[in-house]
CSV table of C-alpha atoms in Angstrom, one decimal:
chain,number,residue,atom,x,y,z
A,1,UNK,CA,131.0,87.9,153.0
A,2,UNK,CA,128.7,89.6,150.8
A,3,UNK,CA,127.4,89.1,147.3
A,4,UNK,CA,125.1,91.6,146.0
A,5,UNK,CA,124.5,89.2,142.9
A,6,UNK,CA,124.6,85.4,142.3
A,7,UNK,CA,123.5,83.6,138.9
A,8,UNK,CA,124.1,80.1,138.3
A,9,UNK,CA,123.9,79.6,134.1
A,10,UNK,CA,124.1,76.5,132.8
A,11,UNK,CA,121.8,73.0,131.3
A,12,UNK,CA,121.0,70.8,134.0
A,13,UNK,CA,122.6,67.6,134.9
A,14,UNK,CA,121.2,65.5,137.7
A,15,UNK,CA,124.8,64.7,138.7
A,16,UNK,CA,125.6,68.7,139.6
A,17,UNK,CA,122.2,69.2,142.1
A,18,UNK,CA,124.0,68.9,145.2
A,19,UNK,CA,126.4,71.5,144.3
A,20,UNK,CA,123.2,73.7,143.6
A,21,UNK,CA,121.6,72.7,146.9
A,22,UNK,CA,125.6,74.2,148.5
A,23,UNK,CA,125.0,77.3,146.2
A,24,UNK,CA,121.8,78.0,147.9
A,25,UNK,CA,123.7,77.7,151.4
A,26,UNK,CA,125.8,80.1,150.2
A,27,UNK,CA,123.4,82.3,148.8
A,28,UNK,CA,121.9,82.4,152.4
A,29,UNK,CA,125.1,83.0,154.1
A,30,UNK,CA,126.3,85.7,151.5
A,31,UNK,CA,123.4,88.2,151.9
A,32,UNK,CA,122.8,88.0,148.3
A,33,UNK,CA,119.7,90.2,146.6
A,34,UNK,CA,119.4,89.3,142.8
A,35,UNK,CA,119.5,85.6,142.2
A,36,UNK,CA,119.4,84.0,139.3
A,37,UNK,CA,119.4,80.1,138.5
A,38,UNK,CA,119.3,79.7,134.6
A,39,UNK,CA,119.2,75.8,134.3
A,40,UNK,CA,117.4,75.4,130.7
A,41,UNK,CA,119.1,73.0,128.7
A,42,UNK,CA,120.6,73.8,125.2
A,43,UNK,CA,118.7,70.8,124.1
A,44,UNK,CA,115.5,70.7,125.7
A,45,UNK,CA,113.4,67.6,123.8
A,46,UNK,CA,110.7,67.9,126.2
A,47,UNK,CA,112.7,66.9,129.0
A,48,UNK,CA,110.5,66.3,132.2
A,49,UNK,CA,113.1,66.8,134.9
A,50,UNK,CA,113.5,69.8,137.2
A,51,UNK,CA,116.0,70.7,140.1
A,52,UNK,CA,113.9,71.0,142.9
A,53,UNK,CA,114.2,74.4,144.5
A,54,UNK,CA,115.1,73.6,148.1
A,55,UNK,CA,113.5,76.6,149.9
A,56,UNK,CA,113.4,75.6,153.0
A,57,UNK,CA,117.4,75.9,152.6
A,58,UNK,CA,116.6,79.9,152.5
A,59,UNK,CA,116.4,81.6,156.0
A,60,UNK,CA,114.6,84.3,157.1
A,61,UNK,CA,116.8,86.9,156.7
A,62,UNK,CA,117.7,86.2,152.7
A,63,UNK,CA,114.3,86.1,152.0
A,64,UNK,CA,113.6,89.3,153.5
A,65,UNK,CA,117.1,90.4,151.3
A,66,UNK,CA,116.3,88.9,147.9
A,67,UNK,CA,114.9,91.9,145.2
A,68,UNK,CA,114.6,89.9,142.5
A,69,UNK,CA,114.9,86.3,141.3
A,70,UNK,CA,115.3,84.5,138.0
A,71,UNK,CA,114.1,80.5,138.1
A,72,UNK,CA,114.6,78.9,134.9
A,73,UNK,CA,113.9,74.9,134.3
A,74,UNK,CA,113.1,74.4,138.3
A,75,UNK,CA,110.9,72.8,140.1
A,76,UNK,CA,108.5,75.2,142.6
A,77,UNK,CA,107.1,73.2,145.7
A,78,UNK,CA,106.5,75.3,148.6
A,79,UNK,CA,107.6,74.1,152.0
A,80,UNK,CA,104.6,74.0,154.6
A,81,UNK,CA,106.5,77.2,156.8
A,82,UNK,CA,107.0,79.2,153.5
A,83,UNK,CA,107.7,82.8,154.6
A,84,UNK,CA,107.5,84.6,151.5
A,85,UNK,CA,109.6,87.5,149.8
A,86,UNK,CA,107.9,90.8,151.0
A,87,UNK,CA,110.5,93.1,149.5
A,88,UNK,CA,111.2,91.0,145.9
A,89,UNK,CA,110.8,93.3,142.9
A,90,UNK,CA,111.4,91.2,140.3
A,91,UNK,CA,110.5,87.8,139.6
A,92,UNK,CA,111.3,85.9,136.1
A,93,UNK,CA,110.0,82.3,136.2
A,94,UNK,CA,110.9,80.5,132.6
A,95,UNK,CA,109.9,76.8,132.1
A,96,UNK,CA,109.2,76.3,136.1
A,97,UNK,CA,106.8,73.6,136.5
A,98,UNK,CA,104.7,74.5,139.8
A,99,UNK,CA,100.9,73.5,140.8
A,100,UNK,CA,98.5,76.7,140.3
A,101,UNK,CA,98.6,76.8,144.4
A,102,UNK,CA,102.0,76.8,145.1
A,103,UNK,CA,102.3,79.5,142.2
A,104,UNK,CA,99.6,81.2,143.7
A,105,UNK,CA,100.9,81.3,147.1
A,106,UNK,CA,104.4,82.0,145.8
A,107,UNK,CA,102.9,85.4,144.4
A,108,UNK,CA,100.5,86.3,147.0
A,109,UNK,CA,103.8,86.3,149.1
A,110,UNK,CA,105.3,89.0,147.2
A,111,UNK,CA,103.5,92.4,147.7
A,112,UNK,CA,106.3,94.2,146.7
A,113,UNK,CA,106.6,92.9,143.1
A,114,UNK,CA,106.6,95.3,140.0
A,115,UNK,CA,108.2,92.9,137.3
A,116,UNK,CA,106.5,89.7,136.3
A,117,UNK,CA,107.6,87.4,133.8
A,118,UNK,CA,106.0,83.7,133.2
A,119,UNK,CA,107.2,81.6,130.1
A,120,UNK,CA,106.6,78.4,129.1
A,121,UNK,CA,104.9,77.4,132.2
A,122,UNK,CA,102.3,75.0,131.7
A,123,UNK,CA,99.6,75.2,134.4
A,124,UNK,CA,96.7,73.8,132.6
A,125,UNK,CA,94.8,75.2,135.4
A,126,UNK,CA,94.3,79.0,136.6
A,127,UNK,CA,96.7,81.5,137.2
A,128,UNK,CA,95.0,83.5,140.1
A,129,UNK,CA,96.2,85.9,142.7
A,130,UNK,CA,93.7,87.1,145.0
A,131,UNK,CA,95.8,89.1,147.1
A,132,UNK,CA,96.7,92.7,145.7
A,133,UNK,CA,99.6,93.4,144.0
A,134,UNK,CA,99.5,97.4,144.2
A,135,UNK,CA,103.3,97.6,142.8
A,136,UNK,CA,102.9,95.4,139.9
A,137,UNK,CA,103.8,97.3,136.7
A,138,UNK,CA,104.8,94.6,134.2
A,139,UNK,CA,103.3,91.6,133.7
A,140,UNK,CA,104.2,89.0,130.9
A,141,UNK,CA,102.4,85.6,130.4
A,142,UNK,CA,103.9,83.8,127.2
A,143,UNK,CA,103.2,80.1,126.1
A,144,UNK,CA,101.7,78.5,129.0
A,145,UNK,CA,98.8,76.3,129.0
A,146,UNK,CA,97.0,78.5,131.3
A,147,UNK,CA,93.3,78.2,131.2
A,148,UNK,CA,92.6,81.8,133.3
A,149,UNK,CA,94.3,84.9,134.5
A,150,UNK,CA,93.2,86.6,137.1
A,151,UNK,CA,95.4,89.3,139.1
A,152,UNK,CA,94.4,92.0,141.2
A,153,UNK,CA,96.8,94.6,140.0
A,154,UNK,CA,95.4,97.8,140.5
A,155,UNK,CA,98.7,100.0,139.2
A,156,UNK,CA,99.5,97.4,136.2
A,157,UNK,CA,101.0,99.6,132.7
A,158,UNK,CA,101.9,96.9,130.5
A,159,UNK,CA,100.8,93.6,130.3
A,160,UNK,CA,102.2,91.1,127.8
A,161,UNK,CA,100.4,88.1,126.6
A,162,UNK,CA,101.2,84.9,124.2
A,163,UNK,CA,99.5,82.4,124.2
A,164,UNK,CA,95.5,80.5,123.6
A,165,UNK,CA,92.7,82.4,124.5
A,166,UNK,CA,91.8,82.3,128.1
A,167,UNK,CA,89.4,84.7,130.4
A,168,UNK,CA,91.8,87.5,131.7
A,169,UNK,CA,91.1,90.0,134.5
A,170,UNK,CA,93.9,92.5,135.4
A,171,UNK,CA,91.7,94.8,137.3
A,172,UNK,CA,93.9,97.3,136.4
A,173,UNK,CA,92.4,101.0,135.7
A,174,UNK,CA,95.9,102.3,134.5
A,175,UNK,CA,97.0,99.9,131.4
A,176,UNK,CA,99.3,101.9,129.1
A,177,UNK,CA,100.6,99.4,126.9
A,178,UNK,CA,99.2,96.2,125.8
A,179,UNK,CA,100.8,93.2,123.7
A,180,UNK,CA,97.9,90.5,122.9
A,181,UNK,CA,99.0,87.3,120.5
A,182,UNK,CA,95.9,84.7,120.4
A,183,UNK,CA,97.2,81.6,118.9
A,184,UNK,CA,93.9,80.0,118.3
A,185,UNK,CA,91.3,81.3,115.2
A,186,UNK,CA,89.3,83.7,116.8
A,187,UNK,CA,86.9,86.7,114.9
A,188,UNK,CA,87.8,90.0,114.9
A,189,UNK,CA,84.1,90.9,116.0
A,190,UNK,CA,84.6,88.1,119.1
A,191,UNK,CA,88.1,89.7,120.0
A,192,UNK,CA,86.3,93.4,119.6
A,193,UNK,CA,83.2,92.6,122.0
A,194,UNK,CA,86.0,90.8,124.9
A,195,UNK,CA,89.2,92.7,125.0
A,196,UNK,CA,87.5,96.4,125.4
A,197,UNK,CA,85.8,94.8,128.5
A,198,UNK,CA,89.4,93.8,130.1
A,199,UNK,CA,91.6,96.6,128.9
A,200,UNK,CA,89.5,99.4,128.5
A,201,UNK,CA,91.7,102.1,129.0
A,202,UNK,CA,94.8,100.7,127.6
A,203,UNK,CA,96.3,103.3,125.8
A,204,UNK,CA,98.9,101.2,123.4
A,205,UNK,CA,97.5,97.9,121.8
A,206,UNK,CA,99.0,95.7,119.6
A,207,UNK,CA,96.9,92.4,118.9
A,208,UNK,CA,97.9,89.7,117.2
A,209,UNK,CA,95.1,87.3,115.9
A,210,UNK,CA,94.4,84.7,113.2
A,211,UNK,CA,90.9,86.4,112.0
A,212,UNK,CA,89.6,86.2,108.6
A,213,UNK,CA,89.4,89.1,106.3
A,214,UNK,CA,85.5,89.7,107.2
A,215,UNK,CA,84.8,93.2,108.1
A,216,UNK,CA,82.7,92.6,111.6
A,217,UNK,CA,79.1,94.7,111.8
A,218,UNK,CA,79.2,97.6,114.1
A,219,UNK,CA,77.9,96.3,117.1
A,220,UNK,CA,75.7,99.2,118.6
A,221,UNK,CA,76.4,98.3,122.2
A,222,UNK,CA,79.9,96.9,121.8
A,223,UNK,CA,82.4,97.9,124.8
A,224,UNK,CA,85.1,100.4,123.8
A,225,UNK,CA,88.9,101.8,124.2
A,226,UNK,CA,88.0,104.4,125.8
A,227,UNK,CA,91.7,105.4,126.2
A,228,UNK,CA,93.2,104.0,122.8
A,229,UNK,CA,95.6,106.0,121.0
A,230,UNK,CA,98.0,104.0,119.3
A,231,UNK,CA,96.7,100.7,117.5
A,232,UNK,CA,99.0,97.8,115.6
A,233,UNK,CA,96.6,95.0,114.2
A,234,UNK,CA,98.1,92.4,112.8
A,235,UNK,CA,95.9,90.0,111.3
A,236,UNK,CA,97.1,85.9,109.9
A,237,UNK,CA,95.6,84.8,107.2
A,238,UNK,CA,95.0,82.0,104.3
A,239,UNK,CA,95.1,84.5,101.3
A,240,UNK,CA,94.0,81.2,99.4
A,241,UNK,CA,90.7,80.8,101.7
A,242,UNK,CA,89.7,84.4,102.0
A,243,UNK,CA,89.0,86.3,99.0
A,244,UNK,CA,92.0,88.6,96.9
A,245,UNK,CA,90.2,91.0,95.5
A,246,UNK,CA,87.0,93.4,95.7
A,247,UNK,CA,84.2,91.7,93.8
A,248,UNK,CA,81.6,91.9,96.3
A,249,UNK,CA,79.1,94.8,96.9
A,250,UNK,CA,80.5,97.1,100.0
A,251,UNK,CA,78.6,97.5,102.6
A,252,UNK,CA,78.0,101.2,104.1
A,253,UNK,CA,78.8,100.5,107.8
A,254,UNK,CA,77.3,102.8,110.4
A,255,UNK,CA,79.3,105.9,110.9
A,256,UNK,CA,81.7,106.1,114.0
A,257,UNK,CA,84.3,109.1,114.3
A,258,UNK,CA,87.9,108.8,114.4
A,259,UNK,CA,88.7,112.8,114.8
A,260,UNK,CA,91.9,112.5,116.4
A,261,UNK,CA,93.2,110.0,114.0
A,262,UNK,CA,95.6,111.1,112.0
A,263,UNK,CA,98.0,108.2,110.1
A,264,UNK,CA,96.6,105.1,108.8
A,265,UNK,CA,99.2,102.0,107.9
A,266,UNK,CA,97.7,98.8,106.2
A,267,UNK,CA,100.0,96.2,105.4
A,268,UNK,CA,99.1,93.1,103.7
A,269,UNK,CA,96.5,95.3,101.4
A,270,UNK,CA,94.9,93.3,98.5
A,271,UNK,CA,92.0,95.3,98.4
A,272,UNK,CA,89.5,92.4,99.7
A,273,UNK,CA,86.0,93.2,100.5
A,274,UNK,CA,86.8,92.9,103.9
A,275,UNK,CA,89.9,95.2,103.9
A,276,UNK,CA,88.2,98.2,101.1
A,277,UNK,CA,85.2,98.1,103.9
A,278,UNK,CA,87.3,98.8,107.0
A,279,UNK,CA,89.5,101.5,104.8
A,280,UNK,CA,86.3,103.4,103.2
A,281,UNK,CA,84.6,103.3,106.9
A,282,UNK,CA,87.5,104.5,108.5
A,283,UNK,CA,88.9,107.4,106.1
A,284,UNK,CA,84.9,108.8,105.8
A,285,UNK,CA,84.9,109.1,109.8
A,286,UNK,CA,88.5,110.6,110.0
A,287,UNK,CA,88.4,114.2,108.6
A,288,UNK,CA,92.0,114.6,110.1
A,289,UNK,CA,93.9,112.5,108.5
A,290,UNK,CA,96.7,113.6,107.2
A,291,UNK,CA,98.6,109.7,105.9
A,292,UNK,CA,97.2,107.0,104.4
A,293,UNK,CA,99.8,104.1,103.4
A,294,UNK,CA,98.6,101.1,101.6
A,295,UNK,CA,101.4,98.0,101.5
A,296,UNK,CA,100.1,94.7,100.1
A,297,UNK,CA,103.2,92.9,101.3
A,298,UNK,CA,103.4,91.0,104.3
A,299,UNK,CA,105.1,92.9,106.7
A,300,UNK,CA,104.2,91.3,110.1
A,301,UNK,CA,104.2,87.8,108.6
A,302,UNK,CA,107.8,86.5,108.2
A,303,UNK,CA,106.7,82.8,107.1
A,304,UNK,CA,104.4,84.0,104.0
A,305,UNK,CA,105.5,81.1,101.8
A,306,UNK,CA,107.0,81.4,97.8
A,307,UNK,CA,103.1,81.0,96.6
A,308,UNK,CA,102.0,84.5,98.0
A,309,UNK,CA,105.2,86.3,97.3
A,310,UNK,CA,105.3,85.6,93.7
A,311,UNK,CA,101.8,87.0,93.2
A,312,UNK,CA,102.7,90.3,94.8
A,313,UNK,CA,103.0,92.2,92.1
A,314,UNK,CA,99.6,91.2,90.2
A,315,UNK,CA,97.9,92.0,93.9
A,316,UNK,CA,99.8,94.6,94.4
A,317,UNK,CA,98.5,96.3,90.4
A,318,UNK,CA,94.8,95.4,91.2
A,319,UNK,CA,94.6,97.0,94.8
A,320,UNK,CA,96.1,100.2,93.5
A,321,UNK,CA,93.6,100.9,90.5
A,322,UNK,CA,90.9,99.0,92.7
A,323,UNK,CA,91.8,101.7,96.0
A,324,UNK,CA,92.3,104.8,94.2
A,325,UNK,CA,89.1,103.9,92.5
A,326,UNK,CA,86.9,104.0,95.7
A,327,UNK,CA,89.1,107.0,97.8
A,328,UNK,CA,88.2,109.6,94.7
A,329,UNK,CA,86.8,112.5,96.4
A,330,UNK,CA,86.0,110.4,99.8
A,331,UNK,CA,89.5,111.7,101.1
A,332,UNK,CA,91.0,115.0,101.9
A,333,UNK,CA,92.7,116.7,98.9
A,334,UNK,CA,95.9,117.8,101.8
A,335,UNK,CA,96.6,114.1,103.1
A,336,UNK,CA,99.4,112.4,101.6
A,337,UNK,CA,98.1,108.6,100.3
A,338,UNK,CA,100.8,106.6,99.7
A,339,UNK,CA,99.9,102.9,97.8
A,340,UNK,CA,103.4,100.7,97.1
C-alpha cells in the first residue's frame, strides 16, 4: 500500500495513544512522505502532557521517504540510533516540548530542509544548529521562550520572528524579507545599533517594537541596511506617557540621504517632538519624494482603547496646522502630501 499523505487532526486524549503508536506503524509500512500529527487541544489551559513521538517505530527506509512533517502538541526525545531525515523539506513543530539537544540534533539531521516553522515552543535555553543548513529558505520562530538563535543558514530569504529579545545569528548573506515583533520595551536607538549587525542586507523589514516616541541621535558609526528598500515600523505606545503634541524645541539631526525614497506613510501621527523630528529629518534628505501621508489614527494597533479614540479628532486638528506649519517650503512643491 501506498500513501503519499497521512495527517492525524484532532485534541489529545491519553486513552487514543496506542492507536497513534499503530498509525506510526502504518505510516512506516505505507511509504508515506508528508505527515502530519496535529494533536493541540481545543482547550489547551496549560496542559503539560504530550504524546511521545515513538521514533524508534520509524524505519530506515520512511525516514529516508518523509519530505515534510507537521508535529503539533508532541513530545520530541530522540532515540540513541536516531538516523535522521536527510531528504525532509519541510518541518512545522507547534507546541512540541523537546530539550535544546534533541532539537538540535533533530535539525542537524535534516540538511535538506527549506521550510521551518517553531511555535510556541518553550526552550528556555538556546536554539542552535551548528551544522549548515544550505537549503533553508524560511525560517519562523514565534513565542518561544528561547534565550538564543543561532543557525547557519547561508541561503536563508525570510525569516520570521515573535517573541522577547534574544541574540540572533542567521548567517545568512541573502535575507530578502524580514518580520521582527520584540515583545519586551526596547529603544528604537538599541534596536537600530543590533538588528543592522544581523540582517544587514535584508531587503524587506517590518519591526515591531514597544519604543517610546524619542527620536534616537544619529549615531555616526551605527551599522546599516545596506540592502533596505521597503521599511514598515510599527511602533506601541502609551500616548498618555509620551508627549501629544510639539512643544519642545526640534532638534536639527545630522543629515543622512534617502535619494531613492520615494513614499512616506506615518500612522499614529500626533505631531510629537519625537515624530515632527524624524518627519523634518527625513523629507530634508529625500529630494525624491513624491507622497507624503500623515494618519494620526492607529492603524497597526487594534487594541487602542475608547480613551485614545475619542481624542482623535482634537489630535488629529493640532498635527495638521502643527505639520503643515513646519513642511512650508522644506518639501517639494510636485509631491502630493496627504494629512487625514
Amino acid at each position: 500500500m501506498f500513501v503519499q499523505d497521512f495527517e492525524v487532526k484532532f485534541g489529545l486524549h491519553s486513552e487514543l495513544v496506542i492507536h497513534l503508536d499503530n498509525w506510526v506503524r502504518f505510516v512506516t509500512a505505507s511509504q508515506t512522505k508528508n505527515l502530519a500529527f496535529d494533536l493541540v487541544p481545543a482547550e489547551f489551559c496549560g496542559r503539560n502532557d504530550r504524546y511521545l513521538f515513538p521514533f524508534e517505530l520509524l524505519d530506515y527506509g520512511s525516514t529516508l521517504r518523509l519530505q515534510r512533517i507537521q508535529l503539533g502538541f508532541v513530545h520530541i526525545e530522540l532515540p540513541s540510533q536516531f538516523s535522521g531525515f536527510p531528504n525532509l523539506r519541510k518541518l512545522d513543530l507547534h507546541l512540541v516540548r523537546a530539550t535544546a539537544k534533541d532539537l538540535k540534533d533533530l535539525l542537524s539531521s535534516c540538511s535538506s530542509l527549506e521550510w521551518l516553522s517553531i511555535v510556541r515552543c518553550h526552550l528556555d535555553d538556546e536554539l542552535k544548529v551548528d551544522l549548515p543548513l544550505p537549503r533553508l529558505l524560511y525560517l519562523r520562530v514565534a513565542d518561544s521562550m528561547i534565550t538564543r538563535i543561532k543557525f547557519n543558514a547561508m541561503n536563508l530569504e525570510t525569516f520570521v520572528y515573535r517573541g522577547w529579545r534574544c541574540p540572533i545569528d542567521t548567517r545568512s548573506s541573502d535575507l530578502k524579507d524580514a518580520h521582527i515583533h520584540f515583545f519586551d520595551r526596547i529603544s528604537l536607538e538599541d534596536t537600530l545599533t543590533i538588528l543592522p549587525t544581523v540582517l544587514s542586507r535584508v531587503k524587506n523589514l517590518n519591526l515591531q517594537v514597544k519604543a517610546t516616541l524619542q527620536m534616537p541621535m544619529m549615531l555616526e558609526n551605527a551599522s546599516k541596511f545596506s540592502q533596505l528598500k521597503y521599511l514598515v515600523l510599527e511602533l506601541s505606545f502609551n500616548v498618555f506617557m509620551d508627549p501629544r503634541l510639539c512643544w519642545e524645541p526640534l532638534r536639527s539631526l545630522p543629515p543622512h540621504p534617502h535619494i531613492y525614497l520615494k513614499d512616506l506613510y506615518i500612522t499614529g501621527f500626533v505631531a510629537s517632538t519625537g515624530q515632527l523630528e524624524f518627519l523634518l529629518h527625513t523629507v530634508d534628505n529625500a529630494p525624491g519624494l513624491e507622497v507624503l501621508t500623515l494618519d494620526p489614527a492607529p492603524k497597526f494597533d487594534k487594541n487602542v482603547g475608547w480613551e485614545y479614540a475619542g481624542q482623535t479628532d482634537l489630535f488629529s486638528q493640532h498635527a495638521r496646522e502643527i505639520s503643515r506649519k513646519h513642511l512650508s517650503g522644506r518639501i517639494s512643491p510636485t509631491a502630493k502630501v496627504c494629512i487625514l
